[in-house]
mmCIF file of C-alpha atoms in Angstrom:
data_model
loop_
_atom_site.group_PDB
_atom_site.id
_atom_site.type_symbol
_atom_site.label_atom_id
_atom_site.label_comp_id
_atom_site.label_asym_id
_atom_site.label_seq_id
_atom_site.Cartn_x
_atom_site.Cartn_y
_atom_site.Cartn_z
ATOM 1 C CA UNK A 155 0.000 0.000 0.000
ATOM 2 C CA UNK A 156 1.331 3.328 -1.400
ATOM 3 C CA UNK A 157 1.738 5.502 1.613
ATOM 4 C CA UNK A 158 2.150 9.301 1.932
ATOM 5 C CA UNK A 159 2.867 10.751 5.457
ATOM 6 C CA UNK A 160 2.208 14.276 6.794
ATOM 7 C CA UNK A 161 3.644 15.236 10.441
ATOM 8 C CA UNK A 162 1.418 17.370 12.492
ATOM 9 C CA UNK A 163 2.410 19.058 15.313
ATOM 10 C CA UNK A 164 0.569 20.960 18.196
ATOM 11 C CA UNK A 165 1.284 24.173 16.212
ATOM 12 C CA UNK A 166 -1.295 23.181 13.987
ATOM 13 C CA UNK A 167 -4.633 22.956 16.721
ATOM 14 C CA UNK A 168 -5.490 26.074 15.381
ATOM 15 C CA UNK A 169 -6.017 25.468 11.565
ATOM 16 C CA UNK A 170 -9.736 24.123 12.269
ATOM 17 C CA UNK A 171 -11.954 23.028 9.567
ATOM 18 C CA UNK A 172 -12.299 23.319 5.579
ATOM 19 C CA UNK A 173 -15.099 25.176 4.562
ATOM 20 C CA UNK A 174 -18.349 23.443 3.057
ATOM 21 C CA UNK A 175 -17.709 26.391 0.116
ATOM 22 C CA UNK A 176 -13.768 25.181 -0.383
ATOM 23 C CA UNK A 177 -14.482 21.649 0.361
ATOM 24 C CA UNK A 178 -17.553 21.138 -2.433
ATOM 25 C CA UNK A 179 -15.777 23.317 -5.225
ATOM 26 C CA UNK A 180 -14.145 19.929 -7.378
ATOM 27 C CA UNK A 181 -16.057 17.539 -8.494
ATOM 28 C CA UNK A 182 -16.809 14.393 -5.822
ATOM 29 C CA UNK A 183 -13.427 12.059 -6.185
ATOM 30 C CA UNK A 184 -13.705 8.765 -7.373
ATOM 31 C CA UNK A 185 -13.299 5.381 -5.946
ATOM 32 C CA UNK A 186 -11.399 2.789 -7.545
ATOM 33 C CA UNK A 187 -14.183 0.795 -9.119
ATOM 34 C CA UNK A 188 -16.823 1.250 -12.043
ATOM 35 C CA UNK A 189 -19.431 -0.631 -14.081
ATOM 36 C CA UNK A 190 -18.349 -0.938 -18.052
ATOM 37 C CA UNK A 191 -20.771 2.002 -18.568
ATOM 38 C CA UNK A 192 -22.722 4.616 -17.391
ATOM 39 C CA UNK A 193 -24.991 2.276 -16.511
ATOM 40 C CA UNK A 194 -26.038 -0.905 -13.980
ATOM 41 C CA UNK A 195 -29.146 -3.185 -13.170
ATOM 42 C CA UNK A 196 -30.040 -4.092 -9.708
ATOM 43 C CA UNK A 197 -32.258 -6.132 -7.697
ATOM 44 C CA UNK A 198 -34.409 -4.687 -4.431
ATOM 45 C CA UNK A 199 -34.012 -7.113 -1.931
ATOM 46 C CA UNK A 200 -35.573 -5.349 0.938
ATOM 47 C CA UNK A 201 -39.073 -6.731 2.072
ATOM 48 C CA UNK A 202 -40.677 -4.006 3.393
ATOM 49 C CA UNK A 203 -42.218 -1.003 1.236
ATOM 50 C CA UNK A 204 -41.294 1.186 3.496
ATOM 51 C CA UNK A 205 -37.236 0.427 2.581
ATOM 52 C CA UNK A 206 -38.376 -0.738 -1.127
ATOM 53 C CA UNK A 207 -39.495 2.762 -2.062
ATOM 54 C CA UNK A 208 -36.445 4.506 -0.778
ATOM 55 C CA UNK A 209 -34.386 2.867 -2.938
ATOM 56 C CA UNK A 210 -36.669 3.438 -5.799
ATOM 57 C CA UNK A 211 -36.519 7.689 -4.944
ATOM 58 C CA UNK A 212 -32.354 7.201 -5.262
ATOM 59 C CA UNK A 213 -32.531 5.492 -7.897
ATOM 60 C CA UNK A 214 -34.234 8.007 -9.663
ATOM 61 C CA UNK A 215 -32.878 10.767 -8.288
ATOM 62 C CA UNK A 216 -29.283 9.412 -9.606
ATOM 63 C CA UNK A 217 -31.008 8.636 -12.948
ATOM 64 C CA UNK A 218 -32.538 12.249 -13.079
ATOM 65 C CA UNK A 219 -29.140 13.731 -12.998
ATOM 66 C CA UNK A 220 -28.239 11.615 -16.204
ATOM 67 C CA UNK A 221 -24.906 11.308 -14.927
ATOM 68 C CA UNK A 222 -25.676 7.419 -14.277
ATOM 69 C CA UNK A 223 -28.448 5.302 -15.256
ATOM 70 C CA UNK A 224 -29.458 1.990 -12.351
ATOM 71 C CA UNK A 225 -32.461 0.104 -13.669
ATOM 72 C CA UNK A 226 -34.573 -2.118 -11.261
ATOM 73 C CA UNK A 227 -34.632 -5.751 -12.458
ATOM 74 C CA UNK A 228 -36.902 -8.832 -11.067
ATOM 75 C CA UNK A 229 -33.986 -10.951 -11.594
ATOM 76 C CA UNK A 230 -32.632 -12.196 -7.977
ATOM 77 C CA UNK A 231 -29.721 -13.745 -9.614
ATOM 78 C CA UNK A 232 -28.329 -9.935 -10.428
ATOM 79 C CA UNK A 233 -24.847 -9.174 -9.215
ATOM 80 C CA UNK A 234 -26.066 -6.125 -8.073
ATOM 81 C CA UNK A 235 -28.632 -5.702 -5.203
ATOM 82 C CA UNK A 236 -29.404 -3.267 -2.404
ATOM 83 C CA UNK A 237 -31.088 -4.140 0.623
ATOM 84 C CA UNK A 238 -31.476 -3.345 4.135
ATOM 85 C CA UNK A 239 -29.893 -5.235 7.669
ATOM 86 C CA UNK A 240 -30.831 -4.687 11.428
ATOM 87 C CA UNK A 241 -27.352 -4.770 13.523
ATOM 88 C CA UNK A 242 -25.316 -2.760 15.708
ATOM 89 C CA UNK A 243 -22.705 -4.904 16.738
ATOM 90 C CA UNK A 244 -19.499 -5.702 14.620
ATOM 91 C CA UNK A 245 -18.436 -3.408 11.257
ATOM 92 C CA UNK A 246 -22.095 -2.613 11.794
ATOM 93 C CA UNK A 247 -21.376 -0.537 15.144
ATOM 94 C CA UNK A 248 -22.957 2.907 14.699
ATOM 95 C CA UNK A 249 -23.207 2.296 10.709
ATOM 96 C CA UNK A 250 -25.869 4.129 9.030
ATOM 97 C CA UNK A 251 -25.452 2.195 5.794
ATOM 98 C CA UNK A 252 -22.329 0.601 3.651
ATOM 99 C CA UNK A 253 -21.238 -0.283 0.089
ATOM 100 C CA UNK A 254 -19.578 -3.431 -1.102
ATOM 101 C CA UNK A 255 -17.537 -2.628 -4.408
ATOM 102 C CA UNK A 256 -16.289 -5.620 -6.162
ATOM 103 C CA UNK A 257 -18.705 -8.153 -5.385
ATOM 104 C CA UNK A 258 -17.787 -9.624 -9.003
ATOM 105 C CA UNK A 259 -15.826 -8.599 -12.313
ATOM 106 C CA UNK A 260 -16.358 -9.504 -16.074
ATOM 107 C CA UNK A 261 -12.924 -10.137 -17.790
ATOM 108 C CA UNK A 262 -11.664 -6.515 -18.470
ATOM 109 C CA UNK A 263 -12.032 -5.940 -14.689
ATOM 110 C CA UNK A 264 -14.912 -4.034 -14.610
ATOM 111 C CA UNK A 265 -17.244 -4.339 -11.927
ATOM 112 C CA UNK A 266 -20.528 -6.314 -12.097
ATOM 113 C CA UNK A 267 -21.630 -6.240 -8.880
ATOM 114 C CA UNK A 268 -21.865 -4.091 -6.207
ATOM 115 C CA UNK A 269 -24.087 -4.695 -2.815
ATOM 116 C CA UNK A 270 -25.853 -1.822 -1.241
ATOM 117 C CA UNK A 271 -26.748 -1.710 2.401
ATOM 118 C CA UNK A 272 -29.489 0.698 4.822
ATOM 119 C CA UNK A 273 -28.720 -0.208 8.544
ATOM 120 C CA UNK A 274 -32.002 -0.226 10.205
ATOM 121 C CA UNK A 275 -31.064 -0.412 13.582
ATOM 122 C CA UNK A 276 -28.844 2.490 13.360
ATOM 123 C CA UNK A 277 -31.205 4.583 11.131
ATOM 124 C CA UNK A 278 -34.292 4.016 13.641
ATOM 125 C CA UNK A 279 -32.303 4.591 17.209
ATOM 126 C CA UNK A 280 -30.926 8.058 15.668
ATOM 127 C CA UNK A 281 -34.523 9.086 14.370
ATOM 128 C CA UNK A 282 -33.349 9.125 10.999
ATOM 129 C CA UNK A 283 -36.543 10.772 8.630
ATOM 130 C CA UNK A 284 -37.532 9.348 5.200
ATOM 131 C CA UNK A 285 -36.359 11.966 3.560
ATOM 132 C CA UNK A 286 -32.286 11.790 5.630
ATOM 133 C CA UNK A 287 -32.674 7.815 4.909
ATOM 134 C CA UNK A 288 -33.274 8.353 1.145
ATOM 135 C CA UNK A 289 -29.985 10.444 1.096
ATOM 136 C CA UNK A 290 -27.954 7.932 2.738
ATOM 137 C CA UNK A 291 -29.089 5.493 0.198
ATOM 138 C CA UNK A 292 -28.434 7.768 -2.567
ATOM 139 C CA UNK A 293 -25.586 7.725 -0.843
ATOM 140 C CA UNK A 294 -24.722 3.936 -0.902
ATOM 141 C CA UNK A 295 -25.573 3.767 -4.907
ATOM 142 C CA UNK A 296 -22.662 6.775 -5.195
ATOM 143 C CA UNK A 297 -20.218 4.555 -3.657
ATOM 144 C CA UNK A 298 -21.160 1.136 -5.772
ATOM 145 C CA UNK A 299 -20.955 3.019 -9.234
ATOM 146 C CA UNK A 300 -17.678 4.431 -8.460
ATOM 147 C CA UNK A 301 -17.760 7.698 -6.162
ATOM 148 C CA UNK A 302 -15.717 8.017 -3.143
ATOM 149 C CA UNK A 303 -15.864 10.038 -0.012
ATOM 150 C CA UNK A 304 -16.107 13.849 -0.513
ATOM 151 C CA UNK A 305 -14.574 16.148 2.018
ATOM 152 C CA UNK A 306 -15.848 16.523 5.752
ATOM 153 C CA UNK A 307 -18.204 19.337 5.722
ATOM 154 C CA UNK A 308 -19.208 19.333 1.844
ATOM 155 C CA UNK A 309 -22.229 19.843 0.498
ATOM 156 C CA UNK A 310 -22.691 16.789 -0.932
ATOM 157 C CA UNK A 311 -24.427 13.704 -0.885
ATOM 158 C CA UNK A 312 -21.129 12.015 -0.289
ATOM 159 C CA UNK A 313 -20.245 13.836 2.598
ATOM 160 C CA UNK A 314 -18.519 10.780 4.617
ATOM 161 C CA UNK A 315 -21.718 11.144 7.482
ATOM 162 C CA UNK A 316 -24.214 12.465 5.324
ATOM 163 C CA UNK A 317 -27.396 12.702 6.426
ATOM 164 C CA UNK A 318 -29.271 15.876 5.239
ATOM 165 C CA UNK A 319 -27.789 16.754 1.782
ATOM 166 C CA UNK A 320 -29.140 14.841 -1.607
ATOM 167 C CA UNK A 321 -27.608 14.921 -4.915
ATOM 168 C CA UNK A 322 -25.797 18.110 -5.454
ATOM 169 C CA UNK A 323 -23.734 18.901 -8.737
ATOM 170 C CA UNK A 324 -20.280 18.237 -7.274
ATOM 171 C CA UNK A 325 -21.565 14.372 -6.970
ATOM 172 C CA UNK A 326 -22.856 14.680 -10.753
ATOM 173 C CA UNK A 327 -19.684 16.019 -12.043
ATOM 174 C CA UNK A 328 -17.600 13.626 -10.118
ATOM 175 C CA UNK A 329 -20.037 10.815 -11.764
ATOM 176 C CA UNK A 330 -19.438 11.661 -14.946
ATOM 177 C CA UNK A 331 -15.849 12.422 -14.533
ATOM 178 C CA UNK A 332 -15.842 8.925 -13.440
ATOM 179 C CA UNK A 333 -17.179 7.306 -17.054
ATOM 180 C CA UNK A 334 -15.835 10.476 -19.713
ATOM 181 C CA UNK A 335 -11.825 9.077 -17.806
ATOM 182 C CA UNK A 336 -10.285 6.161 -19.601
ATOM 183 C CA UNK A 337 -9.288 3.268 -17.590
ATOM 184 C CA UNK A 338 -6.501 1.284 -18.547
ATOM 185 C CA UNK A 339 -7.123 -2.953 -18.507
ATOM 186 C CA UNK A 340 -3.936 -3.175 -16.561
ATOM 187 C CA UNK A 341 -5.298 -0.954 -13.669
ATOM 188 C CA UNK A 342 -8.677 -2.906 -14.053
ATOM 189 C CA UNK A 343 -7.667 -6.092 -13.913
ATOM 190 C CA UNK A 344 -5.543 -4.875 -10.544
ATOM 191 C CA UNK A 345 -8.906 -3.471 -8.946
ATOM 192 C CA UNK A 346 -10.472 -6.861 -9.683
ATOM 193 C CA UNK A 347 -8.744 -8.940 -7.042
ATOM 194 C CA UNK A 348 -9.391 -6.127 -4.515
ATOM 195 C CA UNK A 349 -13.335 -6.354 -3.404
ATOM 196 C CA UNK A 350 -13.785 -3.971 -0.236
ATOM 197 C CA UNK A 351 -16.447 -2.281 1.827
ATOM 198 C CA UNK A 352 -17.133 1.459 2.624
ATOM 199 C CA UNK A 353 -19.266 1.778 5.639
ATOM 200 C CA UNK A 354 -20.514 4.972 6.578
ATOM 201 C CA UNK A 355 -20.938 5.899 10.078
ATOM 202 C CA UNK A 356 -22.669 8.778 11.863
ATOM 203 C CA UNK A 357 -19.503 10.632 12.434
ATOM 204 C CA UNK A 358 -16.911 11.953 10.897
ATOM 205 C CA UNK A 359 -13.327 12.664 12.362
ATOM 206 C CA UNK A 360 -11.508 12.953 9.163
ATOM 207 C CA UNK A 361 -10.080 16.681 9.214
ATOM 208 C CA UNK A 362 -7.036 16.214 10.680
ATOM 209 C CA UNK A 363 -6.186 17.736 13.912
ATOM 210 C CA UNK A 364 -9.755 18.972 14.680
ATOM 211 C CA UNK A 365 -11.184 15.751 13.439
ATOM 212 C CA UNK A 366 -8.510 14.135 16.192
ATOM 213 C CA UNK A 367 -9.492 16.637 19.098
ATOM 214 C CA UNK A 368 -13.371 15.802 18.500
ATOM 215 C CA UNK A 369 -12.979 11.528 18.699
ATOM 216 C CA UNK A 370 -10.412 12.157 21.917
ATOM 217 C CA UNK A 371 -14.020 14.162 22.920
ATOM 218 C CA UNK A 372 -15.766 11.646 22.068
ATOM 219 C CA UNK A 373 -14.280 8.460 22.736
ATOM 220 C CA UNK A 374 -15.036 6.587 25.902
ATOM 221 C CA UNK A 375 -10.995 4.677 26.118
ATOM 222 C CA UNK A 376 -8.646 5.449 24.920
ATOM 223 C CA UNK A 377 -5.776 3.249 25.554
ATOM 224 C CA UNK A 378 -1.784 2.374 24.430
ATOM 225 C CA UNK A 379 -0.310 -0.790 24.106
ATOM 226 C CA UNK A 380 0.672 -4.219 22.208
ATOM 227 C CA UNK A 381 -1.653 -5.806 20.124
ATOM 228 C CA UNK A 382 -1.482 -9.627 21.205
ATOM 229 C CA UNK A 383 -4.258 -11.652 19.788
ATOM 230 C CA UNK A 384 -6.269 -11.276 16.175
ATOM 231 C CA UNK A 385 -9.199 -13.129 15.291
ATOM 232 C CA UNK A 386 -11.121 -12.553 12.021
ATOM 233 C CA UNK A 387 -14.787 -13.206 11.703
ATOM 234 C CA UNK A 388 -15.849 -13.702 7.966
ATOM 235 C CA UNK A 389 -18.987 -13.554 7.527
ATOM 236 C CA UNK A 390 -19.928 -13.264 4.108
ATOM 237 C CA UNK A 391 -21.376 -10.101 3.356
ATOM 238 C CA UNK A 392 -23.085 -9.288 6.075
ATOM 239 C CA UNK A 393 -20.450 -8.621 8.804
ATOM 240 C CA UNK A 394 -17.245 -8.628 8.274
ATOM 241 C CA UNK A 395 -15.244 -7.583 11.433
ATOM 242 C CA UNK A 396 -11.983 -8.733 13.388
ATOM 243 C CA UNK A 397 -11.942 -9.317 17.374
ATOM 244 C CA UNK A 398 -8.704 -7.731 18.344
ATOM 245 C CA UNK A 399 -6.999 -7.948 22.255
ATOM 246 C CA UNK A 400 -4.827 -5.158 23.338
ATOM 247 C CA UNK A 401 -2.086 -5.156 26.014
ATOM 248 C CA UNK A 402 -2.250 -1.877 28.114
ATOM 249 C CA UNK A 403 0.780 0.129 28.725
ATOM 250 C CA UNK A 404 -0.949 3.179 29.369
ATOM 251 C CA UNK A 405 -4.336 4.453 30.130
ATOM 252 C CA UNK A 406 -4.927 7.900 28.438
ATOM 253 C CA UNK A 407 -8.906 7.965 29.018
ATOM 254 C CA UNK A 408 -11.348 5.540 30.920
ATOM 255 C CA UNK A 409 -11.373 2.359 33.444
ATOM 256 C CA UNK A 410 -9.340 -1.519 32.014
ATOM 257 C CA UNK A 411 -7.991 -4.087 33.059
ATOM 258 C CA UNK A 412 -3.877 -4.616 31.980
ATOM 259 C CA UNK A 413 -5.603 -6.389 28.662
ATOM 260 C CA UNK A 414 -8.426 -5.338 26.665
ATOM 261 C CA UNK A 415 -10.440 -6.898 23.732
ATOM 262 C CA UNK A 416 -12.501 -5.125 21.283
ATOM 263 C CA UNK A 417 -13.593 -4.913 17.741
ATOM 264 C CA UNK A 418 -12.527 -3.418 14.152
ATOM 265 C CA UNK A 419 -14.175 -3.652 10.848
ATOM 266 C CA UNK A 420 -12.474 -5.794 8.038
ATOM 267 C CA UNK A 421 -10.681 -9.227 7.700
ATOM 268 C CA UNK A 422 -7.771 -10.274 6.116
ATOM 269 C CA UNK A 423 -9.650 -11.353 3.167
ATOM 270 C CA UNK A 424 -12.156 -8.167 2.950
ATOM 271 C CA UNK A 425 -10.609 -4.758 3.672
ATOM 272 C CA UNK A 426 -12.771 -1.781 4.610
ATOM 273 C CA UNK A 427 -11.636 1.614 2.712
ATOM 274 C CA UNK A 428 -9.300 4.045 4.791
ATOM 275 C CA UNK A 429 -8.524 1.130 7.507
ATOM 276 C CA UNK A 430 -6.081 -1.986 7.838
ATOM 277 C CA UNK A 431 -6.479 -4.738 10.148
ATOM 278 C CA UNK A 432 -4.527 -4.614 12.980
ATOM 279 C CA UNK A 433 -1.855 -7.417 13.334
ATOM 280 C CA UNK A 434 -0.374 -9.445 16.463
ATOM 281 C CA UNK A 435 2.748 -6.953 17.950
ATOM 282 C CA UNK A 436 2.072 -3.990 16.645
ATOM 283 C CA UNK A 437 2.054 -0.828 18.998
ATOM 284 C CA UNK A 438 -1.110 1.027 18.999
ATOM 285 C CA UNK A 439 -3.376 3.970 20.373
ATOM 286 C CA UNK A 440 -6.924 2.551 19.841
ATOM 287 C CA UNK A 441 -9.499 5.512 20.481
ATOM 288 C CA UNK A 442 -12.937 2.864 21.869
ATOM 289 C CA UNK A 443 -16.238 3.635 22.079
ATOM 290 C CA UNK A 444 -18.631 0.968 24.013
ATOM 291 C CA UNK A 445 -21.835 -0.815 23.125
ATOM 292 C CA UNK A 446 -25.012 -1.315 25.129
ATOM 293 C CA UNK A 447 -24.165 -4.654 25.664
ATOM 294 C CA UNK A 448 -20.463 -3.420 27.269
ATOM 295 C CA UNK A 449 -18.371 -4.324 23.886
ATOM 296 C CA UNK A 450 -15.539 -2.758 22.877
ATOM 297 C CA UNK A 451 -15.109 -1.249 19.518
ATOM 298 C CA UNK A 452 -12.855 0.891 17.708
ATOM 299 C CA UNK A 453 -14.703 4.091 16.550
ATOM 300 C CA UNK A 454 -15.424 4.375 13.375
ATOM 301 C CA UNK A 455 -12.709 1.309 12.037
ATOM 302 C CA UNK A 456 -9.495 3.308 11.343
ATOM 303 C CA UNK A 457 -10.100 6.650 12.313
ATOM 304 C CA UNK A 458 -9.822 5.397 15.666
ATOM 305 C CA UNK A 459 -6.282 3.142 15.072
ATOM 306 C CA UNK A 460 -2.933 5.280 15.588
ATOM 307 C CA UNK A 461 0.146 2.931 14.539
ATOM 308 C CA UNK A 462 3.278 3.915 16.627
ATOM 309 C CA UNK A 463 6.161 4.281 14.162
ATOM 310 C CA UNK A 464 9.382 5.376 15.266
ATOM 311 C CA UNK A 465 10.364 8.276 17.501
ATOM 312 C CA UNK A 466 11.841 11.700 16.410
ATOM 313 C CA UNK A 467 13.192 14.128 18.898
ATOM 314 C CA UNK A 468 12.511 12.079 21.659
ATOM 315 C CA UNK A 469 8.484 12.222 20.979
ATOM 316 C CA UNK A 470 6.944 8.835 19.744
ATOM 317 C CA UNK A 471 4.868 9.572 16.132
ATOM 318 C CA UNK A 472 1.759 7.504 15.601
ATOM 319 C CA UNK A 473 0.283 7.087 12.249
ATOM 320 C CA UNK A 474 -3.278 7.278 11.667
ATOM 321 C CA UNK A 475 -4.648 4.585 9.768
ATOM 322 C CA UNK A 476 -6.938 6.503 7.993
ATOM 323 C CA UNK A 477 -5.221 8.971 6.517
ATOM 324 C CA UNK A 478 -1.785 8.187 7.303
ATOM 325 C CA UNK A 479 -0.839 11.231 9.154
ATOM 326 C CA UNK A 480 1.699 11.274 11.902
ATOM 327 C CA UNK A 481 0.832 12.436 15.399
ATOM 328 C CA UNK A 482 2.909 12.844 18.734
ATOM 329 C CA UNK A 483 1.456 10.727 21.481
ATOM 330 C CA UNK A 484 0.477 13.725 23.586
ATOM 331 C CA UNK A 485 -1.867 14.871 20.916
ATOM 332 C CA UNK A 486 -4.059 11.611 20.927
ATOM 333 C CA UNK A 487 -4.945 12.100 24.955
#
């Protein structure tokens, strides 16, 4: 994986935010996956008409914009589907709704299938209207025909915890940038063999210091310390998460024991974007929210990871596995 690190120090605490006005001026980037075309069929595998009608208004709010075309299909066999689940433990943990790119590939590489997910659970306990529901599954159909996250604080409907903008011209430009941009078989046939997920969660900490100051807010543990035992549960597609056990070195924030044990989305075999799963001996800040039920989890996969790396002027540097920015120890506690 093609790194690029930035060092932030605590001169920078003042920077703050980007601006919804700077953040939403380029088009929406792209992901790392497409259809052949400008165009997909998919089948509606939720069961209630509540859910199956939501779908339906993104669908034809995407196909309105003419930037991309998805067509509803009877066929239950189709590689592409969207649906709905009921879970809040797991990758699932405070998820409002998640895409699976890659689900299959014809022999240039393109995609074929794509799965498209509305968390129930999640969408209900945080009162979630129609209308904010809609966008998150217009949302979910941005990711599976190619669109990744836009900034933190655009206006756009792929704001990384959207919840109250629809389609909005930097997502159509970004859509069609996506299918007007020649893509060569060799990269295609490289994106094949990489299927991953891109769960969406109801916060975002992803602009940089500020976003780091707001999840030390808001996180229940954090903890440093030695990562000593990994366990991946696979279960195909619906939850995909790793069981990971921590041994403590130091307590920055909260009550635990000398060892720890607590969750992160993604397996070895399926990776979630802007995380990697943690492996036995690596040194780590984990930043932990907690469940109802008392379980552990990593908030929000790996914005909450920090990787130590090395030390520079007697201050350890810990990476953030999201966006791969370094960070001095005292500015995760």
């Amino acid at each position: 994986m093609h790194k690029t690190l930035i060092l932030l120090t605590g001169c920078l605490v003042l920077l703050g935010g980007i601006s919804a006005q700077g953040a939403t001026k380029n088009p929406t980037p792209a992901n790392k996956y497409r259809y052949a075309a400008k165009k997909a069929a998919y089948y509606n595998k939720s069961t209630s008409k509540y859910y199956r009608s939501i779908w339906t208004t993104a669908r034809k709010t995407w196909n309105q914009s003419k930037a991309f075309t998805w067509s509803a299909t009877k066929n239950k066999k189709s590689r592409s589907f969207t649906t709905t689940v009921a879970k809040n433990s797991g990758i699932w943990t405070n998820a409002t709704g998640m895409a699976y790119n890659g689900l299959a590939f014809d022999k240039q590489g393109h995609q074929t299938g794509a799965a498209m997910y509305l968390n129930r659970t999640v969408l209900k306990k945080y009162r979630y209207t129609k209308k904010q529901r809609t966008h998150v599954a217009i949302h979910e159909m941005g990711h599976a025909l190619g669109l990744s996250h836009n900034n933190a604080g655009s206006i756009s409907v792929m704001n990384p915890s959207n919840r109250v903008h629809s389609l909005r011209n930097v997502d159509i430009k970004g859509a069609k940038k996506v299918y007007t941009t020649p893509i060569s078989p060799a990269k295609a046939l490289a994106t094949a063999a990489k299927p991953s997920l891109t769960v969406d969660h109801l916060k975002d900490y992803s602009n940089n210091i500020s976003g780091v100051e707001r999840l030390v807010h808001d996180a229940g543990t954090i903890v440093e310390g030695t990562i000593i035992k990994s366990v991946p549960h696979h279960r195909a597609p619906k939850n995909y998460y790793t069981t990971q056990t921590i041994r403590i070195a130091d307590k920055f924030k909260g009550q635990t024991g000398q060892t720890l044990t607590f969750t992160q989305g993604g397996t070895p075999q399926m990776a979630v974007t802007d995380s990697v799963v943690l492996h036995p001996g690596e040194d780590v800040v984990v930043m932990l929210g907690r469940t109802a039920a008392g379980k552990y989890y990593a908030i929000n996969d790996g914005q909450g990871l920090f990787l130590d790396t090395h030390t520079s002027n007697g201050h350890e540097l810990f990476e953030h596995v999201s966006d791969h920015v370094l960070y001095t120890e005292d500015m995760l506690h």
